[in-house]
Coordinates of C-alpha atoms in Angstrom, one line a residue:
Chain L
X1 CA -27.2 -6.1 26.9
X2 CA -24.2 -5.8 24.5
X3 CA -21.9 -7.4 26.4
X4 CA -24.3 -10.2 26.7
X5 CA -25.3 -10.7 23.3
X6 CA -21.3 -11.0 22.4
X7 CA -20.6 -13.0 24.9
X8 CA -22.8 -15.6 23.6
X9 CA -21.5 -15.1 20.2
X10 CA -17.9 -15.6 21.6
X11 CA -18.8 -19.0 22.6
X12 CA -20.6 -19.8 19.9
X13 CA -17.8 -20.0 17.5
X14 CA -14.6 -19.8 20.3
X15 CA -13.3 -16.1 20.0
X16 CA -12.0 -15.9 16.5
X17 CA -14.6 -17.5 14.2
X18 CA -11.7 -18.3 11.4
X19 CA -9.8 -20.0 13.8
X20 CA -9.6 -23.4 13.0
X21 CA -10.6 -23.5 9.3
X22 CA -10.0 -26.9 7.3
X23 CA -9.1 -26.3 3.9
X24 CA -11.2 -28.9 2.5
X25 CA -14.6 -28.3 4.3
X26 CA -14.2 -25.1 3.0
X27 CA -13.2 -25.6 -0.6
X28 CA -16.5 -28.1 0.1
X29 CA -18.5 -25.0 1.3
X30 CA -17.6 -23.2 -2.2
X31 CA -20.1 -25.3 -4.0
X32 CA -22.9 -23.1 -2.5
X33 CA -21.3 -20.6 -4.9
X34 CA -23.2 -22.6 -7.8
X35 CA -27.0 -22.0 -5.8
X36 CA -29.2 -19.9 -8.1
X37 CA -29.9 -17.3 -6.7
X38 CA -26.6 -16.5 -5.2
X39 CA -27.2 -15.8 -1.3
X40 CA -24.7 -12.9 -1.0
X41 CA -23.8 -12.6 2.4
X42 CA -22.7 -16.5 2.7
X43 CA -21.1 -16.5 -0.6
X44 CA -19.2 -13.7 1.0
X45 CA -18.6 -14.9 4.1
X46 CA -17.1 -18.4 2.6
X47 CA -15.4 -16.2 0.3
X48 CA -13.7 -14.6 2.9
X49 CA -12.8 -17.9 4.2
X50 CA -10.9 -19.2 1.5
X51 CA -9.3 -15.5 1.0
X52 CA -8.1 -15.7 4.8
X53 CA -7.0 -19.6 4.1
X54 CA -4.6 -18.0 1.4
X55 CA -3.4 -15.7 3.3
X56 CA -2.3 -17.4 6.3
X57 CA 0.0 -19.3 3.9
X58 CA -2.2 -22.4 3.1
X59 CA -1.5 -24.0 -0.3
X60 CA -3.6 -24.9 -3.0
X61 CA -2.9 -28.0 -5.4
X62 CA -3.4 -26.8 -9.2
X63 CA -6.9 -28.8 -9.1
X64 CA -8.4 -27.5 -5.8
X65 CA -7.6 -23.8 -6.8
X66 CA -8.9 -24.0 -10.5
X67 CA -12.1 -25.6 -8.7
X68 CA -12.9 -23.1 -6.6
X69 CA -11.7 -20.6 -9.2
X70 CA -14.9 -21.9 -11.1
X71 CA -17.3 -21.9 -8.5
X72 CA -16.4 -18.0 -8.0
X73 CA -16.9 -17.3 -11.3
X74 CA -20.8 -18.0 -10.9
X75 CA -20.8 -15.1 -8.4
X76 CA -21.1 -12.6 -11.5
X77 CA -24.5 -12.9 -11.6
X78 CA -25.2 -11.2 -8.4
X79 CA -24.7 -7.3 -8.3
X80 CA -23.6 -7.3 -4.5
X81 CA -21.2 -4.9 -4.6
X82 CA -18.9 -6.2 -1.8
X83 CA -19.3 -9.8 -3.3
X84 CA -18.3 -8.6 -6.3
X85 CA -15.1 -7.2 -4.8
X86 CA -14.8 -10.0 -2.8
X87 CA -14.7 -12.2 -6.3
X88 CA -11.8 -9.8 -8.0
X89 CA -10.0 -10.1 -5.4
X90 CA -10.3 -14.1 -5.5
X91 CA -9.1 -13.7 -9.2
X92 CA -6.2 -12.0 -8.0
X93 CA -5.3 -14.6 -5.4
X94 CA -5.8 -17.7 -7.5
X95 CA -4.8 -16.0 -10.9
X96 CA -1.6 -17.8 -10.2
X97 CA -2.6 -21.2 -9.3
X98 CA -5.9 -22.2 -11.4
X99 CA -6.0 -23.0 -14.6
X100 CA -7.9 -21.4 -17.4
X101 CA -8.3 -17.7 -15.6
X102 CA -9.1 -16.3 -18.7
X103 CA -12.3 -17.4 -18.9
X104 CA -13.5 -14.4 -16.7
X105 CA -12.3 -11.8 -19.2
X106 CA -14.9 -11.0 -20.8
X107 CA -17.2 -10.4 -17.4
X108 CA -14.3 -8.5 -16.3
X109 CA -13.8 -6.4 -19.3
X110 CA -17.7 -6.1 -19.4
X111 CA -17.0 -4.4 -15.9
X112 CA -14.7 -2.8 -16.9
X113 CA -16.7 -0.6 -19.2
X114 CA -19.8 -0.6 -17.2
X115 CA -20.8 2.4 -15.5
X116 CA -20.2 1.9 -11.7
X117 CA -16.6 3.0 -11.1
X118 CA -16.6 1.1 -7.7
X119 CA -16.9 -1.5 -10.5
X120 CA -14.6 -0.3 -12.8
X121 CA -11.3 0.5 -10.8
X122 CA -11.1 -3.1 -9.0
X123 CA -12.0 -4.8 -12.5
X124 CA -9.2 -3.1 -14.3
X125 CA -6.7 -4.6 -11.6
X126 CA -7.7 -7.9 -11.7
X127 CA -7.9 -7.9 -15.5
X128 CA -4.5 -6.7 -15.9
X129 CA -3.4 -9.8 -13.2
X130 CA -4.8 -12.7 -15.9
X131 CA -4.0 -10.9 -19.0
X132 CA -1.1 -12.1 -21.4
X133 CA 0.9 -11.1 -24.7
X134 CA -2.0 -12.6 -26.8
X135 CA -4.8 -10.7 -25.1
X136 CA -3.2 -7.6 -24.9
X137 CA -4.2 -6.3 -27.7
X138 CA -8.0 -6.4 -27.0
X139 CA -7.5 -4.6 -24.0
X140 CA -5.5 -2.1 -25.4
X141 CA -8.5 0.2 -26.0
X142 CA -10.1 0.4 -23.4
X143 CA -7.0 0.4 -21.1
X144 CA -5.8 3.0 -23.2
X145 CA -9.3 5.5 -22.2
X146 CA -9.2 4.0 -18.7
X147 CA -5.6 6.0 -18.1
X148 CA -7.7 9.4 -19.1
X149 CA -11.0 9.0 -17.6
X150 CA -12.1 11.6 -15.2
X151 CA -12.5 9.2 -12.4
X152 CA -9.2 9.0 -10.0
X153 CA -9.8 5.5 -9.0
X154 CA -9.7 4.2 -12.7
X155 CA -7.2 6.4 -14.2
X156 CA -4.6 5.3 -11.2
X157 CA -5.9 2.0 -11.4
X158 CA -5.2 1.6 -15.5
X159 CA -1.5 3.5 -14.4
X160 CA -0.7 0.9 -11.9
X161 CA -1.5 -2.1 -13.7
X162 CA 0.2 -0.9 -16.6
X163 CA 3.4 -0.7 -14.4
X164 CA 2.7 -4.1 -13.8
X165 CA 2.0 -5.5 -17.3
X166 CA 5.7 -4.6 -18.4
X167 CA 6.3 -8.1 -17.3
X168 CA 3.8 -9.4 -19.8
X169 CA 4.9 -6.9 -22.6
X170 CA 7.9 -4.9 -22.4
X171 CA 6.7 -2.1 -24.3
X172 CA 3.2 -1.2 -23.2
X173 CA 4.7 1.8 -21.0
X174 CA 5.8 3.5 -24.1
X175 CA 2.8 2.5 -26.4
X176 CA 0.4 4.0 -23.9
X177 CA 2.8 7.0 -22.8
X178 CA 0.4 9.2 -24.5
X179 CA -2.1 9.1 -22.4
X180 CA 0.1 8.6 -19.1
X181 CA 1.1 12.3 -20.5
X182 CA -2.4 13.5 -19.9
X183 CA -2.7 11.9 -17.1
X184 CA 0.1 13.5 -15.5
X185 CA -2.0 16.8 -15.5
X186 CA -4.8 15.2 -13.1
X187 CA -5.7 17.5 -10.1
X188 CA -5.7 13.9 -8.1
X189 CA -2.0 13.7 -6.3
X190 CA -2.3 9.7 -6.5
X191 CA -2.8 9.5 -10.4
X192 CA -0.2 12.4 -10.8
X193 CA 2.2 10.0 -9.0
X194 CA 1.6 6.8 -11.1
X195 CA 1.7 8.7 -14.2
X196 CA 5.0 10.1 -13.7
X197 CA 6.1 6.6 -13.0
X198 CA 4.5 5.3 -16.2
X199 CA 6.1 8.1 -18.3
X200 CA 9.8 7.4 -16.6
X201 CA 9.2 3.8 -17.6
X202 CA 8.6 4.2 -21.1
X203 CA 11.1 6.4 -21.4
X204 CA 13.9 5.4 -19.1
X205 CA 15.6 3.7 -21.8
X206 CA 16.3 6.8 -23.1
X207 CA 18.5 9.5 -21.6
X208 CA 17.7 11.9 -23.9
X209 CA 13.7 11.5 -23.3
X210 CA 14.2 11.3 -19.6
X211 CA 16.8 14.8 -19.6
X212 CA 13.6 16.3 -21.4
X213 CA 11.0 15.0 -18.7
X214 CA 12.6 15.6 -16.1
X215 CA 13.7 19.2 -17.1
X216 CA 10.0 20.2 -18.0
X217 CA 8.3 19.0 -14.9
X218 CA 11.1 20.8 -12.8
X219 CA 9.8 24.3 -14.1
X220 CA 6.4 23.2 -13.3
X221 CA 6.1 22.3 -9.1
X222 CA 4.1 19.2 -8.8
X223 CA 1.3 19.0 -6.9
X224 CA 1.9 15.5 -5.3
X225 CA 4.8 15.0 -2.7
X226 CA 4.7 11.5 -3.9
X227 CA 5.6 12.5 -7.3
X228 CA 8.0 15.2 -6.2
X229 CA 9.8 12.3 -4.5
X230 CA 9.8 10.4 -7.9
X231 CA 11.1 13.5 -9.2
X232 CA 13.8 14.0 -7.0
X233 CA 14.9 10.3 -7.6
X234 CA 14.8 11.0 -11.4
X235 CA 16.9 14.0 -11.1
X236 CA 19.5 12.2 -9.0
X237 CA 19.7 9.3 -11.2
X238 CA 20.7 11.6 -14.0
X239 CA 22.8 13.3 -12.4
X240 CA 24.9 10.0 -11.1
X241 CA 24.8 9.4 -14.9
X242 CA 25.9 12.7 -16.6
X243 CA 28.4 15.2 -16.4
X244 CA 27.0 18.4 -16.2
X245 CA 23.5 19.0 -14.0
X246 CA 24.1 22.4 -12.2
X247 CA 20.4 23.2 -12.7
X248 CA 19.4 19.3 -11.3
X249 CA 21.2 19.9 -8.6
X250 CA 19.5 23.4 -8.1
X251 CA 16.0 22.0 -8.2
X252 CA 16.4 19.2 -5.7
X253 CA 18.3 21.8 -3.3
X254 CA 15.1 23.9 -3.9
X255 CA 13.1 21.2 -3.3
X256 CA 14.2 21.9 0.5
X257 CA 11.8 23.9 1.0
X258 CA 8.5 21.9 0.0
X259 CA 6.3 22.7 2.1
X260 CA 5.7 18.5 2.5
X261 CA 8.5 16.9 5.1
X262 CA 7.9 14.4 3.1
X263 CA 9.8 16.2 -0.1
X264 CA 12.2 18.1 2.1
X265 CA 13.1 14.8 3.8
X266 CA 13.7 13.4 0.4
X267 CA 15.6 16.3 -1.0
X268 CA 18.0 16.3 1.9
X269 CA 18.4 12.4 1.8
X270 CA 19.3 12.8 -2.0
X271 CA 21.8 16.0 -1.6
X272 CA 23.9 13.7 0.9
X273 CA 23.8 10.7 -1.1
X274 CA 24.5 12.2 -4.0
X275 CA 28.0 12.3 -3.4
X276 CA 28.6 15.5 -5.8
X277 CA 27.0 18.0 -3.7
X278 CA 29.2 20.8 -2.4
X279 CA 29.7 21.4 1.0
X280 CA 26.5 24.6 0.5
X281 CA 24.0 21.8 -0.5
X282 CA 25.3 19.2 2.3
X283 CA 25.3 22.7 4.8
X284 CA 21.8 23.3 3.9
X285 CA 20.4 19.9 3.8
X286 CA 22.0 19.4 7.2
X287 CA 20.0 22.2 8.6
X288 CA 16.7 20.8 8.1
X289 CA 17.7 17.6 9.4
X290 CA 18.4 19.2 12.7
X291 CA 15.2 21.0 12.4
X292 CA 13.9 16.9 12.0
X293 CA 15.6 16.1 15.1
X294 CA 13.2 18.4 17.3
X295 CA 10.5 16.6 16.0
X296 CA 8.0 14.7 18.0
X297 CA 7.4 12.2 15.4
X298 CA 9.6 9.6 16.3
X299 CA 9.9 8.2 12.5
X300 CA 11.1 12.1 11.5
X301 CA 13.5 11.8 14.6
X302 CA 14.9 8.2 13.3
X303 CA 15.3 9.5 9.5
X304 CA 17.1 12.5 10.3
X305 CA 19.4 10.8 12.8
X306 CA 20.1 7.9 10.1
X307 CA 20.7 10.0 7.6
X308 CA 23.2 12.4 9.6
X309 CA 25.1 9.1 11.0
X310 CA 25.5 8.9 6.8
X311 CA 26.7 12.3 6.3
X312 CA 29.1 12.3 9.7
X313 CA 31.4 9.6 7.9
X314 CA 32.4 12.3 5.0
X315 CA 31.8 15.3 6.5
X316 CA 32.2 15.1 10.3
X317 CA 33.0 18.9 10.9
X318 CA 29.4 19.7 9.1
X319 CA 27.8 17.9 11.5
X320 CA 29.2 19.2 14.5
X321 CA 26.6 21.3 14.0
X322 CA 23.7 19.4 15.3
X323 CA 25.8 17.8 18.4
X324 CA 23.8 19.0 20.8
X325 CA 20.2 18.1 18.9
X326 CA 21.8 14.6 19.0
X327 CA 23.0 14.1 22.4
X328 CA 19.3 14.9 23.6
X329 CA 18.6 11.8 21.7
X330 CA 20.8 9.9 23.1
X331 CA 17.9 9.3 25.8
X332 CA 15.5 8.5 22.9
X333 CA 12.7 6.3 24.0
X334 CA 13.6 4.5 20.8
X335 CA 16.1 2.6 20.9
X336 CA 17.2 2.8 17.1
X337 CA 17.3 6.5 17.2
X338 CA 19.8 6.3 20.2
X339 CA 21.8 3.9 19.4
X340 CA 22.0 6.0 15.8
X341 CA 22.6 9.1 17.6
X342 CA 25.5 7.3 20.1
X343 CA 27.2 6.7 16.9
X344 CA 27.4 9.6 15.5
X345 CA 28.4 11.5 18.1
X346 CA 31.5 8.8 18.2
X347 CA 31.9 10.3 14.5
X348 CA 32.0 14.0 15.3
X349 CA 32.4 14.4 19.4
X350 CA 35.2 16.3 20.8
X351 CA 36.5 16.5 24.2
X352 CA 34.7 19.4 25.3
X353 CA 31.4 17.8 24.7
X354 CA 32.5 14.5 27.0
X355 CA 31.4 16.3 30.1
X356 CA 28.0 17.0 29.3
Chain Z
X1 CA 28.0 5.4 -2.3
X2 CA 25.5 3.9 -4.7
X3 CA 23.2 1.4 -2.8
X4 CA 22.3 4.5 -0.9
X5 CA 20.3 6.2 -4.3
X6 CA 17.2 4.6 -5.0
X7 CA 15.9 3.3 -8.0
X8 CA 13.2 5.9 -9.4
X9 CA 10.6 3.4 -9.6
X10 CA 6.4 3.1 -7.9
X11 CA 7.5 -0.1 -6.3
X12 CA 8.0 1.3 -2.5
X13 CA 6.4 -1.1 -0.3
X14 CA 7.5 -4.2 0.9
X15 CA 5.1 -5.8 2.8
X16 CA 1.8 -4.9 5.0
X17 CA 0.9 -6.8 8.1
X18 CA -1.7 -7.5 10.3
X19 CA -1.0 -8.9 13.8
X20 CA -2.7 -9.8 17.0
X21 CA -1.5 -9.3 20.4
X22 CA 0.2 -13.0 20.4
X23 CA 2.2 -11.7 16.9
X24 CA 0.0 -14.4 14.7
X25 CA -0.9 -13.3 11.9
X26 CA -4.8 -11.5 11.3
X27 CA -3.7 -10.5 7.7
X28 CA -0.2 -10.1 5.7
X29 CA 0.9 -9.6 2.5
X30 CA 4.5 -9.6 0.6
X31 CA 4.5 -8.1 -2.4
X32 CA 8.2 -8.9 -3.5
X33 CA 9.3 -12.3 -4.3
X34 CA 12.8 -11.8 -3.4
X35 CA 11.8 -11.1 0.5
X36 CA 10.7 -13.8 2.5
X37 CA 9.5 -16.1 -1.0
X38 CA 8.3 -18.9 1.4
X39 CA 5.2 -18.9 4.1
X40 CA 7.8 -20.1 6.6
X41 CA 9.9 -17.1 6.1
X42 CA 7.5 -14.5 6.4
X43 CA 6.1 -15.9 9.8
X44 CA 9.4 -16.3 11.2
X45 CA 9.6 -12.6 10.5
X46 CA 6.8 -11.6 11.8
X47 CA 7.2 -13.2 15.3
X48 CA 10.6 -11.5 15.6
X49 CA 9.1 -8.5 14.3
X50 CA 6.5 -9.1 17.0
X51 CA 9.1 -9.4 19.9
X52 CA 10.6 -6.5 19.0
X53 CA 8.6 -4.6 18.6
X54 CA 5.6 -5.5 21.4
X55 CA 6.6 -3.9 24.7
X56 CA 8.4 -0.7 23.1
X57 CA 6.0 1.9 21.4
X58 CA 8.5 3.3 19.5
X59 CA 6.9 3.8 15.9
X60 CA 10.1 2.8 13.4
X61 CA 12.5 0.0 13.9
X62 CA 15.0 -1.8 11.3
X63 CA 14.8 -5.3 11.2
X64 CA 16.6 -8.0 8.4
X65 CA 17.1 -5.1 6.3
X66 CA 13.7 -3.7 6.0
X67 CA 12.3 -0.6 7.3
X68 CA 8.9 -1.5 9.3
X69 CA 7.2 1.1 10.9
X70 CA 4.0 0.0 12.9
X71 CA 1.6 1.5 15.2
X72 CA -0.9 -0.5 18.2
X73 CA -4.0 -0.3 19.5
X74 CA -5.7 -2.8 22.3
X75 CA -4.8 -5.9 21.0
X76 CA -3.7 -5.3 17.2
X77 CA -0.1 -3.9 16.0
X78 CA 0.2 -3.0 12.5
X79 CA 2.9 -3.0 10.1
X80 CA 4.5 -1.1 6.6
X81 CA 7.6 -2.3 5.7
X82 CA 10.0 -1.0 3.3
X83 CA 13.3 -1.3 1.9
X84 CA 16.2 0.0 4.5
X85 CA 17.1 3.0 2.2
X86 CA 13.1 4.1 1.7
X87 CA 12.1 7.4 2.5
X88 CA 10.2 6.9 6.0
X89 CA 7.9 9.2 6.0
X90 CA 6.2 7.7 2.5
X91 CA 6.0 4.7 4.9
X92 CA 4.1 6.4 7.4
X93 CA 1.7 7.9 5.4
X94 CA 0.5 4.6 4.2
X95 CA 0.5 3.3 7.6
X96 CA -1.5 6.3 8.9
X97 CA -3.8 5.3 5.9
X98 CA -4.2 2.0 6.5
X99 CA -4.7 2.7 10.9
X100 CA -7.2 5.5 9.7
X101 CA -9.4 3.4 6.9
X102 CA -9.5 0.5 9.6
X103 CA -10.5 2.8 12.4
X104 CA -12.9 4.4 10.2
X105 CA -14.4 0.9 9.1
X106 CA -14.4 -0.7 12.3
X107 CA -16.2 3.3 13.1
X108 CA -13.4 3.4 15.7
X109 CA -13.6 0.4 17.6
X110 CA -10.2 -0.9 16.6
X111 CA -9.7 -4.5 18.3
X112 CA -9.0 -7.9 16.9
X113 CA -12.7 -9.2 17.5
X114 CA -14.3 -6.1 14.9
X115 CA -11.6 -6.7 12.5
X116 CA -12.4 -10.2 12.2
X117 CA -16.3 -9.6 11.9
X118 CA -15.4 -6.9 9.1
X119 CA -12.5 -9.0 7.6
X120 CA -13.7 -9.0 4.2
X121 CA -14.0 -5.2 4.4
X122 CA -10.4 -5.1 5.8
X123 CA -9.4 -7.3 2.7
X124 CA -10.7 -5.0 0.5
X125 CA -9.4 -2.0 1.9
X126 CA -6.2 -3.6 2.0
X127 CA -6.2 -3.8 -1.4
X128 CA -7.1 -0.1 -2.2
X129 CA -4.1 1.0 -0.3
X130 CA -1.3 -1.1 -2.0
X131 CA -1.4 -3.0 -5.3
X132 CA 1.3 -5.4 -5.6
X133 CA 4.0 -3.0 -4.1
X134 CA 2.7 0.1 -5.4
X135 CA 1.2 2.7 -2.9
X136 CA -2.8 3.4 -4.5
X137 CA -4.0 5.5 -2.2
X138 CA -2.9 6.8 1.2
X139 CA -5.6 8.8 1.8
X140 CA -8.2 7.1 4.2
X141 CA -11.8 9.6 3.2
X142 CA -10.7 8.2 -0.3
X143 CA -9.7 4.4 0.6
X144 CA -13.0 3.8 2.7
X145 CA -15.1 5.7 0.1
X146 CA -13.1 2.9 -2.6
X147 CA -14.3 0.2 0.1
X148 CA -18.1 0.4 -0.8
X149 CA -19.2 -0.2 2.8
X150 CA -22.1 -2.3 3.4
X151 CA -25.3 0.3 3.8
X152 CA -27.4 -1.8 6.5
X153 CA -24.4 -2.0 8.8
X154 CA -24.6 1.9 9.5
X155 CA -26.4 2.4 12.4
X156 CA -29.5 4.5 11.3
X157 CA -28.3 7.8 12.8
X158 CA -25.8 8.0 10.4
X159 CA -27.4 6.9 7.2
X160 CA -28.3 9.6 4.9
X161 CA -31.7 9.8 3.9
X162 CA -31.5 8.3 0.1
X163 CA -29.9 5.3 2.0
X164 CA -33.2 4.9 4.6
X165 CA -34.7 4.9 1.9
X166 CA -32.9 2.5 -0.3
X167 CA -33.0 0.3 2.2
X168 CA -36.5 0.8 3.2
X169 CA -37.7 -0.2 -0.9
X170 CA -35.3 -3.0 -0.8
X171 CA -37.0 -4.8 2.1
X172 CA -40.0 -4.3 0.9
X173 CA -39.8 -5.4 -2.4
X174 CA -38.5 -9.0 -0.5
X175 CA -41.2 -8.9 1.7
X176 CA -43.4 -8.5 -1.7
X177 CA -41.9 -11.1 -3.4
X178 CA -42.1 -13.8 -0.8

């Protein structure tokens, strides 16, 4: 009975039923958009249409886009939630190309305040995507409480586009660092990662400001491996930067043993990189990567390999080592991690090991 | 020695693709301008990426300087790419998160024909995941909660009972107002 029902419905509209879309009958289709009262499901369903036009690459002339960037704007009135979606997401696409986006500020900042945080997330982003220098300001606000709310969708959305609005304004990293501060102390490992990013933003004109950071949130493990990656990056930087940095260097060698490969993978990478690290750190970074070797994940086996085939040009007799973890991956169903693992073993082979 | 230290910024991902089992494209997106700035580019990409990567299951490859690692199922392949120094395993996480939050949208039934019925859900989980470069959320419970799925498309079974119920008031108050 299934199969029946979609085979019918396969030749009804030919397999893919976006398949042979023309732009123009379906900017014509967006007029339905202006139908009181809005039919959700088509209004989606054209919606998706024009989204999926954009997306294979199709381009919009300044009049068609601002066109159907009006028509979309009369799908505020209906509280569908996936239209609504559907509709910020529109903004986002056509933010670039129509003219007069800002008309849908004030909806969007109405959403923005509302109370349905499926609502309130998405809205923040596509704000943030039309705003400009003058409008800033009466954002500010409520951007500002967004960073600190409870829920972890808004607070990381507010983060993230205020990452992105340093291209608008230079300066809002640092105006709103305050509350990226607070932020950083969310339970949520997502918005723990964007604040950190915020904060090293707004500060990483500084040296001074980002030596304090960095040292404070070494002290105090962070939760998210995605910030502990940040962090590691942070350290390093510094340390390419200043002099001393025996206790940077201490924290990313500890950072080895994250319980996340994630962080461990990153620590390692950053110890060989470094180009300062003494021949302990590279020893111990070394080891893990052998450890990564083993692994059955093939993207663990191809970072460790890569990053070995790095550390085999400056210190070949290190990686000796880990000879015979790499020749079994010689045979590597992948062919990157083999052709990696052939060359390092070029780097660090001996004699004794050509019989094998 | 310096290329190799990345800069400690949020912006990690490169691009995110979508393709079917003839490498065109279901859904893609670039999200920096200074990698493949032209349509042209990025398809050109995509059907070498394809090639290469079709036949051999082999997770991570390095292509044009990027990172990609992908993953397939019956007639879809999908795609993260990074930049060539990028930790991979950050990679993989948000392409287990975006495999996962499809999976879990198309309830399982991952092939090109469900994400094409659901595309507008795909769309918007798309966008939960990555925002302009910047990883989200790579955690698929979270992403598909983010999604707001469509109630009446859950098969009764698995509806909780508020929803029945929502759903059962809703069509009555229609049937009402006709």
């Amino acid at each position: 009975m299934n199969a029946f029902k979609r085979d019918k419905k396969e030749e009804e509209d030919g397999g893919n039923p976006f398949q042979n879309l023309e732009k123009t009958t379906v900017l014509q289709e967006a007029r339905t958009f202006n139908d009181t009262p809005v039919n959700p499901r088509k209004c989606a369903h054209i919606l998706t249409k024009i989204l999926y036009l954009l997306n294979q690459g199709e381009q919009l002339g300044t009049t068609e886009a601002t066109e159907a960037f009006f028509a979309m704007t009369k799908l505020f009135q209906s509280r569908d939630v996936v239209l609504r979606r559907l509709v910020y997401l529109g903004i986002k696409e056509l933010s670039s190309i129509a003219e007069d986006v800002i008309i849908v500020t004030s909806s969007l900042t109405k959403d923005m305040t509302g109370k349905e945080d499926l609502y309130r997330a998405a809205a923040i982003r596509a704000l943030c995507t039309i705003t400009d220098g003058a409008m800033l300001a009466t954002i500010e606000r409520y951007m500002k409480q967004a960073i600190v709310d409870r829920s972890p969708a808004v607070s990381s959305a507010a983060l993230v586009s205020t990452v992105h609005l340093k291209n608008v304004s230079g300066d809002v990293a640092r105006r709103w660092a305050n509350e990226a501060q607070e932020a950083l102390n969310s339970d949520n490992i997502m918005v723990q990662y964007h604040a950190l990013g915020v904060l090293y933003q707004a500060r990483k004109s500084d040296k001074h400001a980002v030596i304090k950071l960095v040292a404070k949130l070494m002290r105090s493990s962070l939760k998210s491996p995605y910030a502990a990656c940040l962090l590691i990056r942070m350290a390093c930087k510094l340390l390419d930067e200043v002099d001393e940095g025996t206790e940077l260097l201490e924290f990313i060698e500890s950072c080895i043993r994250h319980k996340s490969e994630m962080v461990v993978y990153e620590a390692a990478h950053a110890l060989i990189n470094l180009g300062r690290s003494s021949t302990r750190e590279i020893a111990s970074a070394i080891s893990v990567l052998q450890l990564f070797c083993g692994s059955p994940k093939p993207a663990l086996r191809f970072a460790a390999v890569r990053t070995l085939n790095k550390v085999a040009m400056t210190h070949p007799a290190a990686v000796t080592a880990c000879n015979l973890d790499l020749e079994n991956l010689i045979t590597d169903s992948n062919r990157s991690i083999a052709t990696l693992a052939i060359t390092t073993l070029l780097k660090t082979g001996a004699e004794s090991s050509v019989d094998r | 020695m310096d290329g190799q230290l990345l800069e400690p910024t949020l912006y990690t991902i490169k691009g995110i693709a979508i393709l079917d089992n003839d490498g065109n494209r279901i859904l893609a997106k670039y999200y920096d301008k200074n990698v493949f700035p032209t349509s042209k580019e990025q398809k050109t990409f995509e059907k070498n990426l394809f090639n290469k990567t079709h036949r051999a299951n082999a997770e991570i490859i390095m292509l044009d300087g990027l990172t990609c690692v992908y993953k397939s199922n019956v007639d879809l392949f999908f795609y993260v790419m990074g930049s060539s120094h990028e930790n991979e395993l950050i990679l993989m996480s948000v392409l287990n998160c975006l495999y996962e939050s499809v999976s879990h949208i198309l309830r399982k039934n991952v092939e090109k024909r469900a994400v094409l019925d659901s595309l507008d859900i795909v769309m918007l989980a798309l966008d939960e995941i990555c925002d302009g470069g910047i990883i989200l959320d790579a955690d698929a419970t979270s992403v598909v909660q983010r999604v707001a799925l469509r109630t009446d498309d859950i098969p009764l079974g698995e509806q909780t009972v508020a929803q029945v119920l929502q759903s059962a008031k809703e069509q009555l108050k229609w049937s009402l107002l006709k």
